[in-house]
mmCIF file of C-alpha atoms and ligand atoms in Angstrom:
data_model
loop_
_atom_site.group_PDB
_atom_site.id
_atom_site.type_symbol
_atom_site.label_atom_id
_atom_site.label_comp_id
_atom_site.label_asym_id
_atom_site.label_seq_id
_atom_site.Cartn_x
_atom_site.Cartn_y
_atom_site.Cartn_z
ATOM 1 C CA MET E 157 -25.720 2.424 -4.233
ATOM 2 C CA GLU E 158 -25.414 6.029 -3.194
ATOM 3 C CA ILE E 159 -24.555 8.628 -5.805
ATOM 4 C CA VAL E 160 -20.999 9.738 -5.208
ATOM 5 C CA SER E 161 -19.311 12.736 -6.754
ATOM 6 C CA TYR E 162 -16.487 12.491 -9.231
ATOM 7 C CA THR E 163 -14.058 14.658 -11.157
ATOM 8 C CA PRO E 164 -12.399 14.010 -14.519
ATOM 9 C CA VAL E 165 -8.752 12.937 -14.614
ATOM 10 C CA THR E 166 -6.205 13.676 -17.321
ATOM 11 C CA ARG E 167 -3.191 11.634 -18.218
ATOM 12 C CA SER E 168 0.071 13.156 -17.014
ATOM 13 C CA TRP E 169 2.249 12.620 -20.101
ATOM 14 C CA ARG E 170 5.331 13.584 -18.152
ATOM 15 C CA ASN E 171 4.790 10.804 -15.583
ATOM 16 C CA THR E 172 3.759 8.338 -18.305
ATOM 17 C CA PHE E 173 6.881 9.109 -20.354
ATOM 18 C CA LEU E 174 9.290 8.988 -17.366
ATOM 19 C CA ARG E 175 7.923 5.654 -16.216
ATOM 20 C CA LEU E 176 8.048 4.150 -19.703
ATOM 21 C CA LEU E 177 11.647 5.347 -19.933
ATOM 22 C CA PHE E 178 12.465 3.547 -16.658
ATOM 23 C CA GLY E 179 10.737 0.446 -18.042
ATOM 24 C CA VAL E 180 12.949 0.513 -21.123
ATOM 25 C CA ILE E 181 16.069 1.006 -18.952
ATOM 26 C CA PHE E 182 15.153 -1.991 -16.755
ATOM 27 C CA ALA E 183 14.445 -4.142 -19.826
ATOM 28 C CA ALA E 184 17.772 -3.176 -21.401
ATOM 29 C CA ALA E 185 19.622 -3.871 -18.134
ATOM 30 C CA GLY E 186 17.951 -7.332 -17.949
ATOM 31 C CA VAL E 187 18.950 -8.248 -21.515
ATOM 32 C CA LEU E 188 22.489 -6.936 -21.016
ATOM 33 C CA LEU E 189 22.926 -8.970 -17.793
ATOM 34 C CA VAL E 190 21.899 -12.218 -19.500
ATOM 35 C CA PHE E 191 24.684 -11.667 -22.068
ATOM 36 C CA LEU E 192 27.349 -10.378 -19.691
ATOM 37 C CA ARG E 193 26.712 -12.660 -16.677
ATOM 38 C CA PRO E 194 25.005 -15.864 -17.786
ATOM 39 C CA ASP E 195 25.469 -17.438 -14.300
ATOM 40 C CA PRO E 196 22.600 -18.043 -11.784
ATOM 41 C CA ALA E 197 23.186 -14.752 -9.936
ATOM 42 C CA GLY E 198 23.163 -12.761 -13.166
ATOM 43 C CA ILE E 199 19.992 -14.492 -14.394
ATOM 44 C CA LEU E 200 18.302 -13.804 -11.042
ATOM 45 C CA ILE E 201 19.105 -10.097 -11.195
ATOM 46 C CA ALA E 202 17.997 -10.052 -14.852
ATOM 47 C CA LEU E 203 14.655 -11.573 -13.763
ATOM 48 C CA LEU E 204 14.287 -8.867 -11.115
ATOM 49 C CA CYS E 205 14.931 -6.263 -13.817
ATOM 50 C CA VAL E 206 12.158 -7.781 -15.940
ATOM 51 C CA LEU E 207 9.771 -7.671 -12.938
ATOM 52 C CA MET E 208 10.653 -4.014 -12.294
ATOM 53 C CA CYS E 209 10.161 -3.313 -15.985
ATOM 54 C CA VAL E 210 6.649 -4.796 -15.911
ATOM 55 C CA ALA E 211 5.814 -2.892 -12.687
ATOM 56 C CA VAL E 212 6.873 0.545 -13.983
ATOM 57 C CA ILE E 213 5.207 -0.016 -17.372
ATOM 58 C CA TRP E 214 2.016 -0.955 -15.508
ATOM 59 C CA ALA E 215 2.358 2.211 -13.406
ATOM 60 C CA ALA E 216 2.934 4.256 -16.569
ATOM 61 C CA ILE E 217 -0.305 2.976 -18.091
ATOM 62 C CA ALA E 218 -2.584 2.753 -15.042
ATOM 63 C CA ASN E 219 -1.218 5.187 -12.430
ATOM 64 C CA SER E 220 -0.184 8.260 -14.328
ATOM 65 C CA TYR E 221 -3.293 10.414 -14.071
ATOM 66 C CA THR E 222 -3.686 13.841 -12.517
ATOM 67 C CA GLY E 223 -6.991 14.979 -11.073
ATOM 68 C CA ALA E 224 -8.663 16.937 -8.290
ATOM 69 C CA CYS E 225 -9.856 14.952 -5.254
ATOM 70 C CA PRO E 226 -13.674 14.683 -5.582
ATOM 71 C CA THR E 227 -13.984 15.196 -1.802
ATOM 72 C CA CYS E 228 -11.794 18.263 -1.117
ATOM 73 C CA GLY E 229 -10.637 19.447 -4.522
ATOM 74 C CA ALA E 230 -6.914 19.135 -3.843
ATOM 75 C CA VAL E 231 -4.977 18.271 -6.995
ATOM 76 C CA GLN E 232 -3.509 14.737 -6.844
ATOM 77 C CA LYS E 233 -0.653 13.607 -9.018
ATOM 78 C CA ALA E 234 0.253 10.128 -10.265
ATOM 79 C CA VAL E 235 -3.145 8.635 -9.345
ATOM 80 C CA GLY E 236 -4.629 5.404 -10.627
ATOM 81 C CA GLY E 237 -6.666 2.508 -9.222
ATOM 82 C CA MET E 238 -7.503 3.266 -5.606
ATOM 83 C CA HIS E 239 -6.021 6.479 -4.210
ATOM 84 C CA ARG E 240 -5.897 8.157 -0.793
ATOM 85 C CA CYS E 241 -6.004 11.953 -1.005
ATOM 86 C CA GLY E 242 -2.895 13.446 0.571
ATOM 87 C CA ASN E 243 -4.935 16.409 1.818
ATOM 88 C CA CYS E 244 -8.276 15.121 3.243
ATOM 89 C CA LEU E 245 -7.348 11.375 3.452
ATOM 90 C CA ALA E 246 -10.547 10.341 1.647
ATOM 91 C CA TYR E 247 -10.127 7.386 -0.699
ATOM 92 C CA GLY E 248 -11.234 7.506 -4.304
ATOM 93 C CA GLU E 249 -11.091 5.253 -7.327
ATOM 94 C CA ILE E 250 -9.991 6.039 -10.860
ATOM 95 C CA VAL E 251 -12.515 4.392 -13.160
ATOM 96 C CA GLU E 252 -13.081 5.257 -16.836
ATOM 97 C CA ARG E 253 -11.103 8.506 -16.594
ATOM 98 C CA GLN E 254 -13.114 9.612 -13.556
ATOM 99 C CA TYR E 255 -11.822 10.097 -10.043
ATOM 100 C CA ARG E 256 -14.776 8.798 -8.011
ATOM 101 C CA GLN E 257 -15.452 9.030 -4.287
ATOM 102 C CA MET E 258 -15.608 5.670 -2.556
ATOM 103 C CA GLN E 259 -19.097 4.389 -1.682
ATOM 104 C CA PRO E 260 -19.498 5.138 2.078
ATOM 105 C CA ASP E 261 -20.361 1.482 2.745
ATOM 106 C CA CYS E 262 -17.663 0.078 0.493
ATOM 107 C CA VAL E 263 -16.077 -3.121 1.831
ATOM 108 C CA LEU E 264 -12.906 -4.477 0.210
ATOM 109 C CA ASN E 265 -11.824 -8.096 -0.015
ATOM 110 C CA ALA E 266 -8.623 -7.243 1.824
ATOM 111 C CA PRO E 267 -7.727 -4.677 4.535
ATOM 112 C CA LEU E 268 -6.405 -1.856 2.326
ATOM 113 C CA PHE E 269 -7.832 1.378 3.799
ATOM 114 C CA ALA E 270 -4.828 2.603 5.745
ATOM 115 C CA ALA E 271 -5.043 5.150 8.571
ATOM 116 C CA LEU E 272 -2.201 6.543 10.632
ATOM 117 C CA ILE E 273 -2.414 5.319 14.236
ATOM 118 C CA PRO E 274 -2.339 8.399 16.491
ATOM 119 C CA GLU E 275 -1.328 8.523 20.130
ATOM 120 C CA PRO E 276 -3.731 8.209 21.957
ATOM 121 C CA CYS E 277 -5.856 6.153 19.574
ATOM 122 C CA TYR E 278 -9.672 5.881 19.780
ATOM 123 C CA MET E 279 -11.537 2.989 18.158
ATOM 124 C CA PRO E 280 -15.052 3.311 16.751
ATOM 125 C CA LYS E 281 -17.461 0.603 17.959
ATOM 126 C CA LEU E 282 -17.760 -0.726 14.420
ATOM 127 C CA CYS E 283 -16.524 -3.922 12.790
ATOM 128 C CA THR E 284 -13.417 -3.403 10.675
ATOM 129 C CA GLY E 285 -14.787 -5.941 8.203
ATOM 130 C CA CYS E 286 -18.347 -4.729 7.513
ATOM 131 C CA GLY E 287 -18.799 -1.421 9.351
ATOM 132 C CA MET E 288 -21.721 -2.748 11.439
ATOM 133 C CA THR E 289 -21.762 -2.532 15.239
ATOM 134 C CA SER E 290 -18.828 -4.461 16.699
ATOM 135 C CA THR E 291 -19.416 -7.245 19.217
ATOM 136 C CA ARG E 292 -15.868 -8.213 20.201
ATOM 137 C CA SER E 293 -12.262 -7.165 19.797
ATOM 138 C CA GLU E 294 -8.960 -8.820 19.011
ATOM 139 C CA ARG E 295 -5.512 -7.781 20.112
ATOM 140 C CA LEU E 296 -3.238 -7.168 17.144
ATOM 141 C CA ARG E 297 0.504 -6.735 17.471
ATOM 142 C CA ILE E 298 3.169 -4.950 15.432
ATOM 143 C CA ILE E 299 6.907 -5.123 16.000
ATOM 144 C CA ARG E 300 9.270 -2.874 14.050
ATOM 145 C CA THR E 301 12.655 -1.374 14.842
ATOM 146 C CA GLU E 302 11.100 2.067 15.427
ATOM 147 C CA PHE E 303 7.997 0.964 17.395
ATOM 148 C CA ALA E 304 6.241 -2.056 18.868
ATOM 149 C CA PHE E 305 2.791 -2.190 20.429
ATOM 150 C CA ASP E 306 -0.489 -4.070 20.788
ATOM 151 C CA LEU E 307 -3.824 -2.618 19.728
ATOM 152 C CA GLU E 308 -7.364 -3.827 20.515
ATOM 153 C CA VAL E 309 -9.261 -3.784 17.201
ATOM 154 C CA PRO E 310 -13.056 -4.318 16.919
ATOM 155 C CA PHE E 311 -14.869 -6.978 14.883
ATOM 156 C CA CYS E 312 -18.386 -8.438 14.674
ATOM 157 C CA ASP E 313 -19.148 -12.114 15.237
ATOM 158 C CA LEU E 314 -18.787 -12.861 11.531
ATOM 159 C CA HIS E 315 -15.512 -11.170 10.656
ATOM 160 C CA ARG E 316 -11.904 -11.832 11.477
ATOM 161 C CA GLY E 317 -8.708 -11.022 9.639
ATOM 162 C CA THR E 318 -10.274 -7.843 8.212
ATOM 163 C CA ALA E 319 -7.768 -5.576 9.982
ATOM 164 C CA GLU E 320 -3.991 -5.556 10.254
ATOM 165 C CA LEU E 321 -1.250 -3.343 11.567
ATOM 166 C CA GLY E 322 1.438 -2.190 9.203
ATOM 167 C CA SER E 323 3.736 0.711 8.466
ATOM 168 C CA GLU E 324 4.087 3.360 5.835
ATOM 169 C CA ILE E 325 6.852 5.646 4.700
ATOM 170 C CA ALA E 326 5.913 9.241 5.474
ATOM 171 C CA GLU E 327 7.918 11.946 3.745
ATOM 172 C CA GLY E 328 9.455 14.810 5.630
ATOM 173 C CA ARG E 329 9.540 13.143 9.046
ATOM 174 C CA LYS E 330 12.401 12.467 11.353
ATOM 175 C CA HIS E 331 11.290 8.831 11.682
ATOM 176 C CA PRO E 332 9.724 8.167 8.303
ATOM 177 C CA ASN E 333 8.373 4.705 9.168
ATOM 178 C CA ILE E 334 4.937 5.326 10.730
ATOM 179 C CA PRO E 335 2.416 2.753 12.072
ATOM 180 C CA VAL E 336 -0.911 2.364 10.259
ATOM 181 C CA LEU E 337 -4.120 0.408 10.824
ATOM 182 C CA ARG E 338 -5.418 -1.207 7.643
ATOM 183 C CA VAL E 339 -9.092 -2.202 7.449
ATOM 184 C CA ALA E 340 -11.533 -3.520 4.880
ATOM 185 C CA SER E 341 -14.538 -1.357 5.752
ATOM 186 C CA TYR E 342 -14.576 2.242 4.475
ATOM 187 C CA ARG E 343 -17.227 3.170 7.035
ATOM 188 C CA PHE E 344 -14.903 2.048 9.826
ATOM 189 C CA TYR E 345 -11.991 3.965 8.212
ATOM 190 C CA ARG E 346 -13.958 7.205 8.071
ATOM 191 C CA GLU E 347 -15.245 6.868 11.641
ATOM 192 C CA PHE E 348 -11.713 6.085 12.849
ATOM 193 C CA LEU E 349 -10.389 9.306 11.293
ATOM 194 C CA LYS E 350 -13.298 11.316 12.672
ATOM 195 C CA LEU E 351 -12.885 9.970 16.215
ATOM 196 C CA ASN E 352 -9.181 10.712 16.121
ATOM 197 C CA GLY E 353 -9.642 14.250 14.851
ATOM 198 C CA ARG E 354 -8.513 13.679 11.280
ATOM 199 C CA GLY E 355 -11.968 13.580 9.676
ATOM 200 C CA VAL E 356 -12.722 13.034 6.003
ATOM 201 C CA GLU E 357 -15.174 15.813 4.894
HETATM 202 ZN ZN1 ZN W 617 -9.117 15.199 -0.701
HETATM 203 ZN ZN1 ZN W 618 -18.312 -7.514 10.481
#
């Protein structure tokens, strides 16, 4: 394993508190619904409230840190788990109160490294699953209201299903739903950004 740099993170008590407060509100709404509307629809909404309660309490505990990106130094708020820097687009991981750079050869079990698909789009000749030289490509398709297109995505002989097309909500845009390519290999992700002029580092 290569040595990667890291920065310390601190808990944002404001985010933690706000999220816990939302958790309590969802829990109270769930309990109230069970009493006020004990029919199937009411119980279903109450269950959804409980799920939301668990999700925000989890976010309060695990995703309420503030720290500087170990790659570019930009301060990132509400980080936890795996995080993509909003400034340099490098991914990092929050582990034991440290914001660590991803290992350059890191490969995830699922395609979770998400890169905006530019127009035109250039593909590195690397497998999206392992980051080694690609030997073939597959045509992936995405259909949304705002856009629909096919994209040839590279793989090696061993990997398939290690890339997918999806969309993300981008703030401050006229059409906030933007297409992204999600891959499992961090090496591929970085090369993809570099080739398309949005390099990490
Ligand atoms: Zn950064
Ligand atoms: Zn591969």
